Short mmCIF file of C-alpha atoms in Angstrom, two decimals:
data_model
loop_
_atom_site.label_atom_id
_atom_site.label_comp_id
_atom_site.label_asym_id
_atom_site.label_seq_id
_atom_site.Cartn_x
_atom_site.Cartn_y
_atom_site.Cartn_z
CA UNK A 1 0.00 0.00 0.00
CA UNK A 2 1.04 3.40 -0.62
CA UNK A 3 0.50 5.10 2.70
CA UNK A 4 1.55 8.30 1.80
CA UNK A 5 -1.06 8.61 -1.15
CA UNK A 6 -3.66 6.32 0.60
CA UNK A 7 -3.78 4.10 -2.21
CA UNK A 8 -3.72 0.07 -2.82
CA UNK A 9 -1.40 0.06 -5.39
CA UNK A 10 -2.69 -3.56 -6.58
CA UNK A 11 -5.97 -4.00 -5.20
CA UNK A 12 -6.12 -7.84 -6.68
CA UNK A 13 -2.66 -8.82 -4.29
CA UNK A 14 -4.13 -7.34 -0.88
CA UNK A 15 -5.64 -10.34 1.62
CA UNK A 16 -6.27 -7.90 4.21
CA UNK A 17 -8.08 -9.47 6.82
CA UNK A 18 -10.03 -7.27 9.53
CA UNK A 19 -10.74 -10.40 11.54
CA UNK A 20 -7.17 -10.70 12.21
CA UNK A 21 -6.29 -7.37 13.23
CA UNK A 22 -5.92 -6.84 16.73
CA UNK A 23 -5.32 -3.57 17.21
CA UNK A 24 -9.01 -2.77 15.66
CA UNK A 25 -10.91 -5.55 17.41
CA UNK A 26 -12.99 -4.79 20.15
CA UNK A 27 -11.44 -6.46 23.31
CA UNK A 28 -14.27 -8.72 23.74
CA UNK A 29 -13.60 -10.42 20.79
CA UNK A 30 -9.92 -11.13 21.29
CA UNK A 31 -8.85 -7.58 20.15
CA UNK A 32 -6.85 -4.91 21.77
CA UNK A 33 -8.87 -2.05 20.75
CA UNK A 34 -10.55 -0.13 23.68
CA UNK A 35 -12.53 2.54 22.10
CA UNK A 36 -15.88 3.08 20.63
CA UNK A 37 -14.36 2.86 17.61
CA UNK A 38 -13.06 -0.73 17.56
CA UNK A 39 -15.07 -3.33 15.23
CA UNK A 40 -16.55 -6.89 16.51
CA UNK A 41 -15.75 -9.81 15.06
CA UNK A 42 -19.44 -10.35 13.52
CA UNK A 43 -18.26 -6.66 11.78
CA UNK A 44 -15.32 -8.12 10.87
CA UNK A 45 -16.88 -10.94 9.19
CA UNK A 46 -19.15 -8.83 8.05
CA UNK A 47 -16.60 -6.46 5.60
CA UNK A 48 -15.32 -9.74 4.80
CA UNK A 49 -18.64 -10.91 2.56
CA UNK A 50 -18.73 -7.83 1.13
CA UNK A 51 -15.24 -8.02 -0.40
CA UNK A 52 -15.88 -11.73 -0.82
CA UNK A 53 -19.57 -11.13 -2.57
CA UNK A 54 -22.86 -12.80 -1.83
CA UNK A 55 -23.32 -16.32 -1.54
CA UNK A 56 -26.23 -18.60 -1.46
CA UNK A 57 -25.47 -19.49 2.30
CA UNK A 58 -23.91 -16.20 3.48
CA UNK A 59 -20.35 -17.87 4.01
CA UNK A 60 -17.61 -16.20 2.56
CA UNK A 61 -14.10 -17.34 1.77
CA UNK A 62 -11.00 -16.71 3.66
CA UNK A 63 -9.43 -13.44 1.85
CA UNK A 64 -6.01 -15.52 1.92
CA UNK A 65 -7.86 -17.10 -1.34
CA UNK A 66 -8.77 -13.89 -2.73
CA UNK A 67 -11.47 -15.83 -4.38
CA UNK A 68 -13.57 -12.13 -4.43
CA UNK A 69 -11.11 -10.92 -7.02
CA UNK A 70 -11.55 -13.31 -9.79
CA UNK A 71 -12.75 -12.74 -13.43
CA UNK A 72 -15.30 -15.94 -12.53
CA UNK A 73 -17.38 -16.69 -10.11
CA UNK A 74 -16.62 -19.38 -7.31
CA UNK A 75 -19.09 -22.37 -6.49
CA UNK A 76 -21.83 -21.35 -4.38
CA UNK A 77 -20.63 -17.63 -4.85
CA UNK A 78 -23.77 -15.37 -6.39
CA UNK A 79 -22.16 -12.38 -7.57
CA UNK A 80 -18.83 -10.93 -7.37
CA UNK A 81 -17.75 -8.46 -3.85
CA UNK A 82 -16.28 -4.77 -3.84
CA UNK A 83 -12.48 -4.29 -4.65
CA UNK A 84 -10.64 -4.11 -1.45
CA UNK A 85 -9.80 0.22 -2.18
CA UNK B 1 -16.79 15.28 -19.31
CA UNK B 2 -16.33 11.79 -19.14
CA UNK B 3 -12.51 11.16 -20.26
CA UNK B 4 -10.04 12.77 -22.64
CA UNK B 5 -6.39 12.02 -24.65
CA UNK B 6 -4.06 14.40 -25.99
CA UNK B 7 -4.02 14.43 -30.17
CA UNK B 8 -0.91 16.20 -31.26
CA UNK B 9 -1.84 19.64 -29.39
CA UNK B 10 -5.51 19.45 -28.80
CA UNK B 11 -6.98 17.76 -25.89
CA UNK B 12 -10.08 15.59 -27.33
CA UNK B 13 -13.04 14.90 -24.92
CA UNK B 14 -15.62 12.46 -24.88
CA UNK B 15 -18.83 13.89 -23.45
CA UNK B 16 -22.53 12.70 -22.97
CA UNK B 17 -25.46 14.02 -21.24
CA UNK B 18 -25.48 11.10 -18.66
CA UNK B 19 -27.60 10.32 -16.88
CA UNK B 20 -30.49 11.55 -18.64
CA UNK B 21 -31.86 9.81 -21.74
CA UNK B 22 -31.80 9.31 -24.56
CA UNK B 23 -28.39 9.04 -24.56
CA UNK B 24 -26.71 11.88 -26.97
CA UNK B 25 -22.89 12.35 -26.91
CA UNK B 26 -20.09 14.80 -28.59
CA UNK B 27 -16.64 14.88 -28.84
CA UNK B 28 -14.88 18.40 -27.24
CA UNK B 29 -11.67 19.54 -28.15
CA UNK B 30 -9.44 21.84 -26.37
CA UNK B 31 -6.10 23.09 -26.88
CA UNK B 32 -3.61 21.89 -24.37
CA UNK B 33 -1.77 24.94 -24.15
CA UNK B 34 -4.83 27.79 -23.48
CA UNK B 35 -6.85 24.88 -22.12
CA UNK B 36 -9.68 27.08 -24.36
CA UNK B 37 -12.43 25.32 -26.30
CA UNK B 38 -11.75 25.29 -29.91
CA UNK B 39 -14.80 22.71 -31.41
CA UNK B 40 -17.53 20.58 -30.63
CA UNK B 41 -18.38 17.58 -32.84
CA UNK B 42 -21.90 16.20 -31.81
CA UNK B 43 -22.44 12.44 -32.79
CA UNK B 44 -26.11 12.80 -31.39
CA UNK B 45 -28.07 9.65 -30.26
CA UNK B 46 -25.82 7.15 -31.00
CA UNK B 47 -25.23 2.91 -29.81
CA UNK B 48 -24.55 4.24 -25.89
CA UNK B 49 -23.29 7.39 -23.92
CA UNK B 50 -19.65 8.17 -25.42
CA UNK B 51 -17.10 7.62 -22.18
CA UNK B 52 -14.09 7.17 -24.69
CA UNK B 53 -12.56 8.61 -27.77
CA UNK B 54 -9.05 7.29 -28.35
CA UNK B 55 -6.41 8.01 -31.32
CA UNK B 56 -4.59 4.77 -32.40
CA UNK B 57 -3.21 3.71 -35.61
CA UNK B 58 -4.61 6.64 -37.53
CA UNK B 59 -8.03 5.95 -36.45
CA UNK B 60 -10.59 7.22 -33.75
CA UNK B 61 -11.68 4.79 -31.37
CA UNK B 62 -14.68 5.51 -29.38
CA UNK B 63 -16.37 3.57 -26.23
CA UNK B 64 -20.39 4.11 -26.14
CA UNK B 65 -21.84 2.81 -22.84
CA UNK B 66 -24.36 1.38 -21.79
CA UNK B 67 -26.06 1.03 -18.33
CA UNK B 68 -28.73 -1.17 -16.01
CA UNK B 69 -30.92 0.94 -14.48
CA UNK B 70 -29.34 4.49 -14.17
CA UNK B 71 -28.52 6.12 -17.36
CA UNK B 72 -29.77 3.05 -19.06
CA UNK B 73 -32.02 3.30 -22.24
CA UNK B 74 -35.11 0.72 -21.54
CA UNK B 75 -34.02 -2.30 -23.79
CA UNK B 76 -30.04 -2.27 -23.97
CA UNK B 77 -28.35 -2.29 -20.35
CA UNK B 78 -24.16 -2.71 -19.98
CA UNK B 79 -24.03 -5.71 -22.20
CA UNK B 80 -24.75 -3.28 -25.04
CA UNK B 81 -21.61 -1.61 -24.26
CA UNK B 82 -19.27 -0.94 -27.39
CA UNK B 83 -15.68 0.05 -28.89
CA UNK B 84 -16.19 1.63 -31.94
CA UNK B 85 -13.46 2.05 -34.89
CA UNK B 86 -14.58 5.61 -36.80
CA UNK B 87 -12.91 7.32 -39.40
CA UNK B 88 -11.82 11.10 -39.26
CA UNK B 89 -15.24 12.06 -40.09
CA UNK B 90 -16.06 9.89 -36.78
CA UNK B 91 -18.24 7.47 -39.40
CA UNK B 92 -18.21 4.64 -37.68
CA UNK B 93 -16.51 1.56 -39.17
CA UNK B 94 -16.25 -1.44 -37.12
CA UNK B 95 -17.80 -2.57 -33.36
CA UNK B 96 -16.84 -4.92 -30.95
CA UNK B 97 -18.72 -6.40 -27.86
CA UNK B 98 -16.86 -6.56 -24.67
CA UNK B 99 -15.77 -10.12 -23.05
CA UNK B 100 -18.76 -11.09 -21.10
CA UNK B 101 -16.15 -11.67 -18.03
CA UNK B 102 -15.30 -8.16 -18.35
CA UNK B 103 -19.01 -6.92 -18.60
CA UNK B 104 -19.72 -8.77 -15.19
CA UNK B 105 -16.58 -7.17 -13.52
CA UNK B 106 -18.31 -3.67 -14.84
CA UNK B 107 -22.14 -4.20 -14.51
CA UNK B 108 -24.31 -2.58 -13.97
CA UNK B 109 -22.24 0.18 -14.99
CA UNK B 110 -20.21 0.18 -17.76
CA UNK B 111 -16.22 0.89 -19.32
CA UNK B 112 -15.41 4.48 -18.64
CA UNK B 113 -11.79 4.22 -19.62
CA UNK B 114 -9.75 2.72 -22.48
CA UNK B 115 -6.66 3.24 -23.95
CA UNK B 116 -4.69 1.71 -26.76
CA UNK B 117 -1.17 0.24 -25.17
CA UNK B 118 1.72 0.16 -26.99
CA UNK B 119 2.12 -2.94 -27.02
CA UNK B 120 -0.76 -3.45 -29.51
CA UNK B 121 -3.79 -4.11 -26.55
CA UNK B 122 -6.43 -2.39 -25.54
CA UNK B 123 -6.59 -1.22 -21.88
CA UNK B 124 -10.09 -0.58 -20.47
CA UNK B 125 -12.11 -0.02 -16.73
CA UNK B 126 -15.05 0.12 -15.55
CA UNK B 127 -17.39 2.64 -13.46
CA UNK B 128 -16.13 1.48 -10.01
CA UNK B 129 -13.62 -1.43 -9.80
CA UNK B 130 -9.96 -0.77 -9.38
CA UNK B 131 -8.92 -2.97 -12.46
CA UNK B 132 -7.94 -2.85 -15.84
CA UNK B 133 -8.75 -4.82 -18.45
CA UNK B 134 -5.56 -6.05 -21.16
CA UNK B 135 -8.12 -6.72 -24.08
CA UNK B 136 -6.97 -7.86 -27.98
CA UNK B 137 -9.19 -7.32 -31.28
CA UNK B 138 -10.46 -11.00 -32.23
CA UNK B 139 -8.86 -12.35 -35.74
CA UNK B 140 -12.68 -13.61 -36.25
CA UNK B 141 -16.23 -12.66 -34.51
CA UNK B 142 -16.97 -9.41 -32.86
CA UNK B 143 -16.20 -9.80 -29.21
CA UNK B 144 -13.16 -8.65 -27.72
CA UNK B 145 -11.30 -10.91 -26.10
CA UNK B 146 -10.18 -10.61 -22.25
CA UNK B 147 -6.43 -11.23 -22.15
CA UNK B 148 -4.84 -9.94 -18.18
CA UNK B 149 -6.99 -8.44 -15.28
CA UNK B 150 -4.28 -6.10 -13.63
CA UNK B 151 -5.15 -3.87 -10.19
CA UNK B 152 -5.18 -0.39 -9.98
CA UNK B 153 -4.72 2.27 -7.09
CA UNK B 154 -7.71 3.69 -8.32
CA UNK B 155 -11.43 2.84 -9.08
CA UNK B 156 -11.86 2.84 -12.26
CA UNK B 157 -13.00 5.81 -14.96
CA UNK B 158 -11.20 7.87 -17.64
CA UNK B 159 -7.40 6.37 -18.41
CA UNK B 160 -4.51 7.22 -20.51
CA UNK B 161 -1.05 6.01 -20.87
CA UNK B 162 1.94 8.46 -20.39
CA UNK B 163 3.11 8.77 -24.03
CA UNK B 164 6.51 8.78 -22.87
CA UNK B 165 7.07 6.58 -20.25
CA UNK B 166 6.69 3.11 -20.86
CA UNK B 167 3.94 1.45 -18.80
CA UNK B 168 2.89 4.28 -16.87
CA UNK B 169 -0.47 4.75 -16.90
CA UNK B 170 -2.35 8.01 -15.69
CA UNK B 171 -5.63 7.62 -13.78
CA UNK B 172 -8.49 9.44 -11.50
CA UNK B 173 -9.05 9.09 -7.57
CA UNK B 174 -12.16 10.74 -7.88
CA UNK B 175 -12.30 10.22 -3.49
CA UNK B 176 -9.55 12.42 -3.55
CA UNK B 177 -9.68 14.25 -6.67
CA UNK B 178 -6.26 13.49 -7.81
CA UNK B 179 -4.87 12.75 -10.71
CA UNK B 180 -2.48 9.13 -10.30
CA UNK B 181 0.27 8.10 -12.05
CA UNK B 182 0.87 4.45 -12.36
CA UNK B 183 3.46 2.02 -12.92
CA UNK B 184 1.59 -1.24 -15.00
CA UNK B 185 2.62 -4.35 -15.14
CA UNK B 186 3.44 -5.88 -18.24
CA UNK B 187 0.66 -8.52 -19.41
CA UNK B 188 1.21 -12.05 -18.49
#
């Protein structure tokens, strides 16, 4: 990432994964974040799907796989997700 | 305004009315230096709303949209969407479809940027994603055919390679209303 412009340079190499980041989960959920800002890990989940896209049984694929970035669809996958930007 | 290319000194625009419809479109030239308007060439109603009108290989290539749902004509939604050969009279001469993979990635918008490459592909986005489409005329048929998905810093919209610098490619972050300069990636 360029930090300095706030840009992804390659959108289609980033796995970012919110679920795994400590230092914005909410302590309850395994986190180290402590204010009202910090995100749960439903939340996280949550902004997971919608980089991953919809699915017919609201499962999503671990962004490792960056299965939300492909030109085709993945099984059970209904429709592609937003470009991690 | 939807995107624009330098020809020799002038600055040529494609423009549309989008969103509203019927779709009309016209191509705006300005010279680079003054940044003044010096003509308007109105194509009218035409196959889409003109996002594109690129110079390559002594001909005018032109990109008319089409959209599902806003900006869309009832009948012909982002599959519609077409590259357009014209002559210097902007007659049109030849039309491709875009790869069906490609329309996905873009619906229910449409391509908002292309670009000829120099090294003989075309280089298109869409409306929103931050991707651009490598694409090659077909030897037979009238589809375009999808060769590299590459990532880009920014989401999409009006493109244009540096004409200088090899592979860099200049782009809009509309969030930030910058203009970006890119390194590419050569196509795999």
């Amino acid at each position: 990432m360029n930090t300095r412009a706030r840009y992804i340079s390659d959108p289609t190499t980033c796995a970012y994964d919110p679920s795994k980041e400590k230092s914005l989960l909410c302590r309850a959920d395994g986190g180290s974040a402590t204010d009202a800002d910090c995100i749960t890990a439903g939340e996280a989940r949550t902004i997971n799907a919608m980089w991953y896209g919809q699915t017919a049984d609201g499962s999503s694929a671990d962004p490792a796989t960056l299965a939300g970035l492909s030109d085709r669809l993945a099984p059970g996958q209904l429709w592609f997700g937003l470009t991690r930007t | 305004m939807n995107s624009c290319t330098v020809v020799g000194a002038e600055l040529v625009c494609a423009a549309s009315n989008y969103p509203a419809v019927p779709q009309t479109s016209a191509v705006e030239v300005f010279d680079t230096r003054t940044l003044k308007h010096v003509r308007s060439v109105s194509l009218g109603f035409g196959p889409g709303s003109l996002t594109v009108m690129d110079r390559h290989d002594g001909k005018w290539w032109a990109v008319f949209a089409n959209y599902e749902g806003k900006g869309g004509e009832p009948g012909r939604d982002y599959r519609y969407t077409a590259l357009v050969r014209m002559d210097d009279q902007f007659r049109a001469e030849a039309s491709w479809a875009f790869p069906e993979a490609v329309l996905a990635r873009m619906a229910p918008k449409s391509c908002s940027g292309l670009s000829w490459g120099d090294d003989g592909l075309i280089y298109a986005t869409g409306h929103d994603r931050s991707e651009v489409y490598a694409l090659r005329l077909p030897e037979a048929n009238s589809r375009l055919e999808l060769v590299d998905t590459i990532g880009l810093a920014t989401p999409g919209q009006a493109i244009d390679w540096d004409p200088k610098e090899k592979r860099r490619l200049w782009t809009i972050g509309r969030g930030l209303s910058e203009v970006v300069a890119s390194e590419i990636r050569t196509v795999r």
